[in-house]
Every structure is written in C-alpha cells, then in structure tokens.
Coordinates of C-alpha atoms in Angstrom, one line a residue:
X1 CA 222.3 229.3 -123.4
X2 CA 221.3 229.7 -126.8
X3 CA 223.8 232.6 -127.3
X4 CA 226.8 230.3 -125.9
X5 CA 225.5 227.4 -128.2
X6 CA 225.8 229.7 -131.6
X7 CA 229.0 231.4 -130.6
X8 CA 230.4 227.6 -130.2
X9 CA 228.8 226.5 -133.6
X10 CA 230.6 229.7 -135.3
X11 CA 233.6 228.5 -133.6
X12 CA 233.6 225.2 -135.0
X13 CA 232.8 226.3 -138.5
X14 CA 236.3 228.7 -138.2
X15 CA 238.0 225.5 -136.9
X16 CA 237.3 223.5 -139.8
X17 CA 238.3 226.2 -142.5
X18 CA 241.4 226.8 -140.6
X19 CA 242.0 223.2 -140.8
X20 CA 241.7 222.6 -144.5
X21 CA 243.3 225.8 -145.1
X22 CA 246.8 224.2 -143.8
X23 CA 249.0 222.4 -146.1
X24 CA 247.3 218.8 -145.4
X25 CA 247.3 215.8 -147.4
X26 CA 244.2 213.5 -146.8
X27 CA 245.4 209.7 -146.0
X28 CA 242.3 206.8 -145.9
X29 CA 243.2 203.7 -143.8
X30 CA 243.2 201.5 -147.0
X31 CA 246.1 203.6 -148.9
X32 CA 248.8 202.9 -145.8
X33 CA 249.7 199.6 -146.2
X34 CA 249.9 199.6 -150.0
X35 CA 252.6 202.5 -149.5
X36 CA 254.2 200.9 -146.4
X37 CA 254.8 197.2 -148.3
X38 CA 256.1 198.9 -151.0
X39 CA 258.4 201.4 -149.3
X40 CA 259.3 200.6 -145.9
X41 CA 262.9 200.0 -145.2
X42 CA 262.4 197.3 -142.7
X43 CA 260.8 195.1 -145.0
X44 CA 263.6 195.7 -147.7
X45 CA 266.2 194.7 -145.3
X46 CA 264.2 191.4 -144.5
X47 CA 263.8 191.0 -148.2
X48 CA 267.5 191.0 -148.5
X49 CA 268.1 189.0 -145.7
X50 CA 265.9 186.2 -147.4
X51 CA 267.8 186.6 -150.7
X52 CA 271.1 186.2 -148.8
X53 CA 269.7 183.0 -147.2
X54 CA 268.6 181.7 -150.8
X55 CA 272.1 182.3 -152.0
X56 CA 273.5 180.4 -149.3
X57 CA 270.8 177.1 -149.9
X58 CA 272.0 177.6 -153.9
X59 CA 275.7 177.7 -153.0
X60 CA 274.6 173.9 -151.9
X61 CA 273.8 172.8 -155.3
X62 CA 277.5 172.4 -155.5
X63 CA 276.7 168.8 -153.7
X64 CA 275.6 167.5 -157.1
X65 CA 277.0 169.6 -159.9
X66 CA 280.5 169.4 -161.1
X67 CA 283.0 172.0 -160.4
X68 CA 284.4 172.9 -163.9
X69 CA 287.8 174.7 -164.6
X70 CA 290.1 176.0 -167.3
X71 CA 293.6 177.1 -167.0
X72 CA 296.4 178.0 -169.4
X73 CA 299.8 178.1 -167.8
X74 CA 303.1 179.0 -169.3
X75 CA 306.5 178.0 -167.9
X76 CA 310.0 178.5 -169.1
X77 CA 312.7 176.6 -167.2
X78 CA 316.4 174.9 -167.0
X79 CA 315.6 172.7 -164.1
X80 CA 316.2 169.1 -165.4
X81 CA 313.4 167.3 -164.4
X82 CA 310.8 169.9 -165.4
X83 CA 312.5 170.3 -169.0
X84 CA 312.7 166.7 -169.6
X85 CA 308.7 166.2 -168.3
X86 CA 307.9 169.2 -170.8
X87 CA 309.1 167.5 -173.7
X88 CA 307.8 164.6 -172.7
X89 CA 304.2 166.0 -172.2
X90 CA 304.5 167.6 -175.9
X91 CA 305.5 164.6 -177.3
X92 CA 308.7 165.8 -178.7
X93 CA 311.3 163.4 -177.0
X94 CA 314.1 162.0 -179.3
X95 CA 317.1 159.7 -178.7
X96 CA 319.3 162.5 -178.3
X97 CA 317.3 163.8 -175.4
X98 CA 318.4 160.9 -173.4
X99 CA 321.9 162.3 -173.5
X100 CA 323.3 162.5 -170.0
X101 CA 324.7 165.8 -170.6
X102 CA 321.7 167.2 -172.0
X103 CA 319.5 165.5 -169.1
X104 CA 321.7 167.1 -166.5
X105 CA 322.4 170.6 -168.1
X106 CA 319.3 171.0 -170.6
X107 CA 318.7 174.1 -172.3
X108 CA 315.8 176.6 -171.7
X109 CA 312.8 174.8 -172.2
X110 CA 309.5 176.2 -172.7
X111 CA 306.1 174.9 -172.2
X112 CA 302.3 176.0 -172.1
X113 CA 299.7 173.6 -171.0
X114 CA 295.7 174.1 -171.3
X115 CA 294.0 172.1 -168.7
X116 CA 290.2 171.4 -168.6
X117 CA 289.3 170.0 -165.2
X118 CA 286.3 168.5 -163.9
X119 CA 285.4 167.0 -160.3
X120 CA 282.0 165.5 -159.6
X121 CA 280.6 164.7 -156.2
X122 CA 279.0 161.1 -155.9
X123 CA 278.6 160.5 -152.2
X124 CA 279.3 163.2 -149.8
X125 CA 276.2 162.5 -146.9
X126 CA 277.2 165.6 -144.6
X127 CA 276.6 168.1 -147.6
X128 CA 273.5 166.4 -148.0
X129 CA 272.2 167.4 -144.5
X130 CA 274.2 170.8 -144.6
X131 CA 271.9 171.3 -147.7
X132 CA 268.8 170.5 -145.8
X133 CA 270.1 173.0 -143.1
X134 CA 270.2 175.7 -145.7
X135 CA 266.8 175.2 -146.9
X136 CA 265.4 175.0 -143.4
X137 CA 267.2 178.4 -142.5
X138 CA 266.1 179.7 -145.8
X139 CA 262.5 178.7 -145.3
X140 CA 262.6 180.1 -141.6
X141 CA 263.9 183.4 -142.6
X142 CA 261.0 184.0 -145.0
X143 CA 258.3 182.9 -142.6
X144 CA 259.9 185.4 -140.3
X145 CA 259.9 187.8 -142.8
X146 CA 256.2 187.5 -143.5
X147 CA 255.6 188.0 -139.8
X148 CA 257.4 190.7 -139.5
X149 CA 255.0 192.1 -142.7
X150 CA 251.7 190.7 -140.4
X151 CA 253.4 192.8 -137.5
X152 CA 254.2 196.1 -139.5
X153 CA 250.8 196.2 -141.0
X154 CA 249.1 195.9 -137.3
X155 CA 251.6 199.0 -136.6
X156 CA 250.4 200.9 -139.6
X157 CA 247.0 200.3 -138.3
X158 CA 247.8 201.7 -134.7
X159 CA 249.8 204.5 -136.2
X160 CA 246.3 205.6 -138.4
X161 CA 244.3 205.3 -135.2
X162 CA 246.8 207.0 -133.4
X163 CA 246.6 210.4 -135.8
X164 CA 242.9 209.5 -136.0
X165 CA 242.5 210.1 -132.0
X166 CA 244.8 213.0 -132.2
X167 CA 242.6 215.0 -134.5
X168 CA 239.7 214.0 -132.1
X169 CA 241.4 215.2 -129.3
X170 CA 242.2 218.6 -131.1
X171 CA 238.3 218.9 -131.9
X172 CA 237.2 218.3 -128.3
X173 CA 239.8 220.6 -126.9
X174 CA 238.8 223.2 -129.2
X175 CA 235.3 222.9 -128.7
X176 CA 236.5 223.0 -125.1
X177 CA 238.3 226.1 -125.9
X178 CA 235.2 228.0 -127.5
X179 CA 232.7 226.5 -124.7
X180 CA 235.1 228.3 -122.2
X181 CA 235.5 231.4 -124.2
X182 CA 231.6 231.8 -124.6
X183 CA 231.8 231.3 -120.5
X184 CA 234.4 234.0 -120.4
X185 CA 232.0 236.3 -121.9
X186 CA 229.2 235.4 -119.9
X187 CA 231.0 236.0 -116.7
X188 CA 232.7 239.2 -117.8
X189 CA 229.2 240.2 -118.6
X190 CA 228.2 239.3 -115.1
X191 CA 231.0 241.1 -113.6
X192 CA 230.3 244.3 -115.5
X193 CA 226.8 244.4 -113.9
X194 CA 228.3 243.8 -110.5
X195 CA 227.1 240.3 -110.2
X196 CA 230.6 238.8 -109.7
X197 CA 234.0 239.7 -108.2
X198 CA 237.3 239.8 -110.2
X199 CA 238.3 236.6 -108.8
X200 CA 235.7 234.9 -111.0
X201 CA 236.9 236.4 -114.0
X202 CA 240.6 235.5 -113.3
X203 CA 239.6 231.9 -112.6
X204 CA 237.8 231.5 -115.9
X205 CA 240.9 233.1 -117.7
X206 CA 243.3 230.8 -116.4
X207 CA 240.9 228.0 -117.6
X208 CA 241.1 229.5 -121.1
X209 CA 245.0 229.6 -120.8
X210 CA 245.1 226.3 -119.6
X211 CA 243.0 224.7 -123.2
X212 CA 244.8 226.9 -125.4
X213 CA 248.0 225.5 -124.0
X214 CA 246.4 221.8 -124.3
X215 CA 245.1 222.6 -127.6
X216 CA 248.5 223.3 -129.0
X217 CA 249.9 220.3 -127.3
X218 CA 247.2 218.3 -129.1
X219 CA 248.2 220.0 -132.6
X220 CA 251.4 219.1 -132.0
X221 CA 250.6 215.3 -131.4
X222 CA 249.0 215.1 -134.7
X223 CA 252.2 216.0 -136.3
X224 CA 254.0 213.6 -134.4
X225 CA 251.5 210.9 -135.4
X226 CA 251.6 212.1 -139.1
X227 CA 255.5 211.9 -139.0
X228 CA 255.5 208.6 -137.7
X229 CA 253.1 207.6 -140.5
X230 CA 255.5 209.2 -143.3
X231 CA 258.3 207.2 -141.9
X232 CA 256.4 204.0 -142.1
X233 CA 255.4 204.7 -145.5
X234 CA 258.8 206.6 -146.1
X235 CA 257.6 209.7 -147.7
X236 CA 259.1 213.2 -147.4
X237 CA 255.9 215.3 -145.8
X238 CA 258.3 218.6 -146.0
X239 CA 256.6 220.6 -143.6
X240 CA 252.9 218.7 -144.6
X241 CA 250.6 216.9 -142.1
X242 CA 248.3 214.0 -142.8
X243 CA 244.8 214.3 -142.2
X244 CA 242.6 211.1 -141.8
X245 CA 239.8 210.6 -144.2
X246 CA 237.8 208.4 -141.9
X247 CA 237.2 209.6 -138.4
X248 CA 238.1 207.7 -135.3
X249 CA 235.3 205.4 -134.1
X250 CA 233.4 206.5 -131.2
X251 CA 232.1 203.0 -130.5
X252 CA 233.0 199.6 -130.1
X253 CA 231.7 195.9 -132.1
X254 CA 232.6 193.2 -129.9
X255 CA 233.8 190.2 -132.0
X256 CA 234.5 186.9 -129.9
X257 CA 238.1 185.5 -131.1
X258 CA 239.8 182.3 -129.8
X259 CA 242.5 182.7 -127.3
X260 CA 244.1 179.2 -128.6
X261 CA 247.7 179.7 -129.7
X262 CA 248.1 178.7 -133.7
X263 CA 251.0 176.3 -134.7
X264 CA 250.5 177.7 -137.9
X265 CA 251.4 181.2 -137.2
X266 CA 254.3 182.4 -139.0
X267 CA 256.6 183.3 -136.1
X268 CA 256.3 179.9 -134.4
X269 CA 256.9 178.1 -137.8
X270 CA 259.8 180.2 -138.4
X271 CA 261.2 178.8 -134.9
X272 CA 260.4 175.3 -135.6
X273 CA 262.1 175.7 -139.0
X274 CA 265.1 177.1 -137.3
X275 CA 265.2 174.0 -134.9
X276 CA 264.9 171.5 -138.0
X277 CA 268.1 173.7 -139.6
X278 CA 270.2 173.1 -136.5
X279 CA 268.9 169.4 -136.2
X280 CA 270.2 169.0 -139.8
X281 CA 273.7 170.4 -139.0
X282 CA 273.8 168.2 -135.9
X283 CA 273.2 165.1 -138.5
X284 CA 275.9 166.9 -141.0
X285 CA 278.5 166.9 -138.3
X286 CA 277.9 163.2 -137.7
X287 CA 278.3 162.5 -141.3
X288 CA 281.8 163.8 -141.2
X289 CA 283.2 160.8 -140.0
X290 CA 282.0 158.8 -142.9
X291 CA 284.2 158.6 -146.5
X292 CA 283.5 160.6 -149.2
X293 CA 283.4 159.6 -153.2
X294 CA 284.4 161.9 -155.7
X295 CA 285.0 161.7 -159.4
X296 CA 287.6 163.7 -161.1
X297 CA 288.7 164.0 -165.1
X298 CA 291.3 166.1 -166.5
X299 CA 291.9 167.1 -170.3
X300 CA 295.2 168.3 -171.1
X301 CA 296.9 170.2 -174.1
X302 CA 300.8 170.9 -174.3
X303 CA 302.9 173.1 -176.7
X304 CA 306.0 175.0 -176.8
X305 CA 303.9 177.8 -178.0
X306 CA 300.8 179.9 -176.6
X307 CA 297.7 178.1 -176.8
X308 CA 299.4 175.4 -178.8
X309 CA 297.6 172.0 -178.9
X310 CA 300.6 169.5 -180.1
X311 CA 300.1 167.1 -177.5
X312 CA 296.9 165.7 -176.0
X313 CA 295.8 163.5 -173.0
X314 CA 293.1 162.5 -170.7
X315 CA 292.9 161.2 -166.8
X316 CA 289.8 159.9 -165.2
X317 CA 289.3 158.7 -161.8
X318 CA 287.3 158.0 -158.6
X319 CA 288.6 158.8 -155.5
X320 CA 287.2 157.6 -152.0
X321 CA 288.7 159.7 -148.9
X322 CA 288.4 159.3 -145.4
X323 CA 289.6 161.7 -143.1
X324 CA 290.5 159.3 -140.1
X325 CA 291.6 161.9 -137.2
X326 CA 291.4 165.7 -137.8
X327 CA 292.6 166.5 -134.1
X328 CA 289.7 166.7 -132.5
X329 CA 288.1 169.3 -134.9
X330 CA 285.3 166.9 -136.0
X331 CA 284.3 165.9 -132.8
X332 CA 284.5 169.1 -131.2
X333 CA 282.3 170.3 -134.2
X334 CA 279.4 167.7 -133.8
X335 CA 279.6 168.5 -130.0
X336 CA 278.7 172.3 -130.9
X337 CA 276.1 171.5 -133.4
X338 CA 274.4 168.8 -130.4
X339 CA 274.6 172.1 -128.3
X340 CA 273.0 174.5 -130.7
X341 CA 270.4 172.1 -131.5
X342 CA 269.3 171.9 -127.9
X343 CA 269.2 175.3 -127.4
X344 CA 267.1 176.0 -130.3
X345 CA 264.6 173.5 -129.1
X346 CA 264.7 175.2 -125.6
X347 CA 263.9 178.6 -127.1
X348 CA 261.3 177.6 -129.4
X349 CA 259.5 175.9 -126.5
X350 CA 259.9 179.2 -124.4
X351 CA 258.7 181.3 -127.3
X352 CA 255.6 179.4 -127.6
X353 CA 255.1 179.5 -123.7
X354 CA 255.5 183.4 -123.7
X355 CA 253.5 183.4 -126.8
X356 CA 250.3 181.9 -125.1
X357 CA 251.0 183.9 -122.2
X358 CA 251.0 187.2 -124.2
X359 CA 247.8 185.6 -125.9
X360 CA 246.3 185.0 -122.2
X361 CA 247.3 188.6 -121.1
X362 CA 246.0 190.2 -124.1
X363 CA 242.6 188.5 -123.9
X364 CA 242.1 189.9 -120.3
X365 CA 243.3 193.3 -122.0
X366 CA 240.2 193.0 -124.2
X367 CA 237.9 192.3 -121.4
X368 CA 239.1 194.9 -119.1
X369 CA 239.1 197.4 -122.3
X370 CA 235.2 196.4 -123.0
X371 CA 234.5 197.3 -119.5
X372 CA 236.4 200.7 -119.4
X373 CA 234.6 201.8 -122.3
X374 CA 231.3 201.3 -120.7
X375 CA 232.1 203.1 -117.7
X376 CA 234.0 205.9 -119.7
X377 CA 230.6 206.1 -121.7
X378 CA 228.4 206.4 -118.4
X379 CA 230.9 208.6 -117.0
X380 CA 230.8 211.2 -119.9
X381 CA 227.0 211.3 -120.2
X382 CA 226.6 212.0 -116.1
X383 CA 229.3 214.5 -116.6
X384 CA 227.3 216.2 -119.6
X385 CA 224.4 216.2 -117.4
X386 CA 226.3 217.4 -114.5
X387 CA 227.5 220.7 -116.6
X388 CA 224.1 221.3 -117.9
X389 CA 222.7 221.2 -114.5
X390 CA 225.5 223.2 -113.0
X391 CA 225.5 225.7 -115.8
X392 CA 221.7 226.6 -115.5
X393 CA 221.9 226.8 -111.7
X394 CA 225.1 229.4 -112.2
X395 CA 222.6 231.7 -114.6
X396 CA 220.2 231.6 -111.7
X397 CA 223.1 232.8 -109.4
X398 CA 222.7 229.5 -107.3
X399 CA 226.1 228.0 -108.2
X400 CA 229.8 229.3 -107.6
X401 CA 231.9 230.1 -110.7
X402 CA 234.7 227.6 -109.4
X403 CA 231.9 224.9 -109.5
X404 CA 230.8 225.4 -113.3
X405 CA 234.7 225.8 -114.1
X406 CA 235.0 222.3 -112.3
X407 CA 232.0 220.6 -114.0
X408 CA 233.1 222.2 -117.5
X409 CA 236.8 220.2 -117.2
X410 CA 235.3 216.8 -116.0
X411 CA 232.9 217.2 -118.8
X412 CA 235.5 217.5 -121.7
X413 CA 238.3 215.5 -119.7
X414 CA 235.6 212.5 -119.5
X415 CA 235.0 212.7 -123.3
X416 CA 238.8 212.5 -123.8
X417 CA 239.0 209.5 -121.5
X418 CA 236.0 208.0 -123.4
X419 CA 237.7 208.3 -126.8
X420 CA 240.9 206.8 -125.6
X421 CA 239.3 203.9 -124.0
X422 CA 237.3 203.3 -127.6
X423 CA 241.1 203.3 -129.0
X424 CA 242.6 201.2 -126.8
X425 CA 239.7 198.6 -127.3
X426 CA 239.9 198.6 -131.0
X427 CA 243.3 198.1 -130.9
X428 CA 243.7 195.8 -128.4
X429 CA 241.1 193.8 -130.7
X430 CA 243.0 194.2 -133.3
X431 CA 246.4 193.1 -131.7
X432 CA 244.4 190.0 -130.4
X433 CA 243.7 189.2 -133.9
X434 CA 247.2 189.6 -134.7
X435 CA 248.3 187.1 -132.0
X436 CA 245.9 184.3 -133.1
X437 CA 246.6 184.9 -136.6

C-alpha cells in the first residue's frame, strides 16, 4: 500500500509540472468582469441601442426649439407674372413697367432671393406625449441594458466556475489513472507469481485505457471552458488556455435568501417603463384630434445680382391648424396605440408571473442541491472506505480483481459527483441572488 501511495505522489508531481509547462494564462475571478464589461460585444451592441433611443428622445426637442432655415434661390424667367413679381420684390418697378406690351411680353428678368425662415411650435399636445413616450423608451432600454450587464456578470461567474470544475475533474481523473496504473503493476506482479490469471490483468488494462480516455475528454473540457471565457472577454487565445488562480470550492456555505420578487429589479422596471411608453403613445394619438398652434417668420432679400440685398422685407405670423378628418388615419392610429398599450400591460403581468415562478423554482432547486451535496459527500466517504477495505482484502487474496476495479471506479465516480454537486449548489445560489437582485 505504501508503494502505491509513493507512485501516486510522484505521478501528481509530474502532472503539476506537465500542466504548468503548457502555454497557460493564469486567470483570477476578479479580473474576468473587468475585461468582460470593457470588451464584450453584446454590451457594446446594447450600448448602441441605448444611444439610438437617446437620439430618438433628442429629436423630440423640436417640440420646443425653432426650425431655422436659410436659402438662396436664383431664377431667370420671361413669365409675365413671375417677371413682374420679381421686379416688385426687388423694388425696381417704374411707370413704364405697367405698359401692357411689357406686361404681356416682358424681357428676361433675373431674380436672386435670400430667405431666412423660422418656425416655432407653440402648442402641440400630441408632440408632448410623444416626447414622454420617447423618454420612457430610452429609460426602458437603459434599464434592460443594466439588467443584461448583471446577467453577463452571472454568466462570467458560471464560466469561471466551469473552468475550475473542468480542471478539478482532470486532477481527479489523473489521480484515478495513477491509482489504476499502480494497481496494474501490483496485479502484473501477482500474475508473474502465478497468483492471478491473465483475465485479471486484461480487466485492469481495460480500466486503465478507459481512464486515459476520460482524462483526454476532461482536458478537452478545460479548453472548451477556456474558449468560452475568451469569447466573453473578446480575447484571442491563439492556442493558449486559461488556468484559474482559485481552485474550485469543495464545500458549500448556506445563506438564507428571500424569495420575494422585487419590483425594483431592473428588467421588471424596464417592462414597466415600456408600458408607460405605450401609454404615452396612446395619449399622443388622442391629442392628434386637437388643433395645433405654431408661429412662423421670414426675412427676405431680393436683387438681380447673386447674394444681393437691394430690397428687404419680413413676415411674421401665427397659425392655428386643425386636421378635422384625415380619412380615418388618426382613428386607426389611436386604435392601434390602444391595442399596443393593452398588449404591453399583459406582457408585463405575464413576465412578472414567470419571474416569480422562476424564483420559486430556483429556491426549491437550491434546497435540493444542498441535500444532494450532503448525500454526495456521504457517498464519497463511504466509497473511499469501501475501496480501502477491498484493496486490503485483495492483497490478502480475499477479493476478486473485478471487485477491486468496481470499488475503485465507484470511488472516483463519487468524487466527481460530489464536485459536480458543489458546483451546482454554488451556481444555483448565485442564480437565486441574481433573481432577487
């Protein structure tokens, strides 16, 4: 038994040297989120969505700010009306211009007009509610973006824990490989002494090959987990692999968490803001039936030369307009806004109910996971003791090789199951915290 322990210890030392000789990058849990929050493409996409909604809201400033335009137009015409009007605007009319022959058949008349125009909204109630809708939409997208950041942080924690679990599985399986190798040497020695048959040796060799295959699969899992972390952080690994600085926890800490659904959870607040936006659009559609009041003003300069300013004049006015009937367009728009608002209300209530159901489900899963950890730990301890007994009895010739192999397989299988149970409990606890955040 002492010789087997020496072989396993030496093998573990060589394993550590092999692992650290690879092109690995040490990665700490606290470093992940800093990189993810800075580089993740999904967060960048959501940031652009928010900027787009913000730009939509800024467009509604036109409800209060004037629309100012400046134009310079040049014309040349022999049209009697245009020619006479051009001279009149340029303030160059003379008595001879009223000659009927010249009025009916004028010479080519050039006119250059510089026009400065301003339109100022005074009272547009539909625009006021439209601005409120744009603001609520912007706030909803911002809240949803913040919630997505929280979820991505949870996903980063999960990915790191999966990387830890993958490395721990490799350690366990390599330990199983070393144990199986040591047992193979012992059985080969017994076979050479004529104490065992060739079938016993072959059974152990099959077991050794099975473990080697499992070790290779576990190594692939470490690369898969490493690649996913690299994807989240938008890093090019280029053949490299991450190795966690902190090892996977092999125990759990039970924290009491409330299962009440918080109305201040960002995704729920986002749904509420979205409903508010639809409600504001409904009000806006109703306000289109009311008149609008706008002011306008122009300042004009005319000359027969480019950019000239021989004649000047201005115009100021206020317009009250009322679209009495637009062919059912406004009525249909209001009906659509009402349907969208009612749909949004139903979706918000449905989302809250689903969120509460998910919260209750996760709470039960956490309790089940805690029980699973306790039972897995007990099963691991029992399997370790069973293997120790089978191993001692095998050396005394009181156990079959198949019994030893079965006991060995069960021991390492239970160790992997225990690590998986701890992982599931710790992540479920993180997920429950996310749901109640």
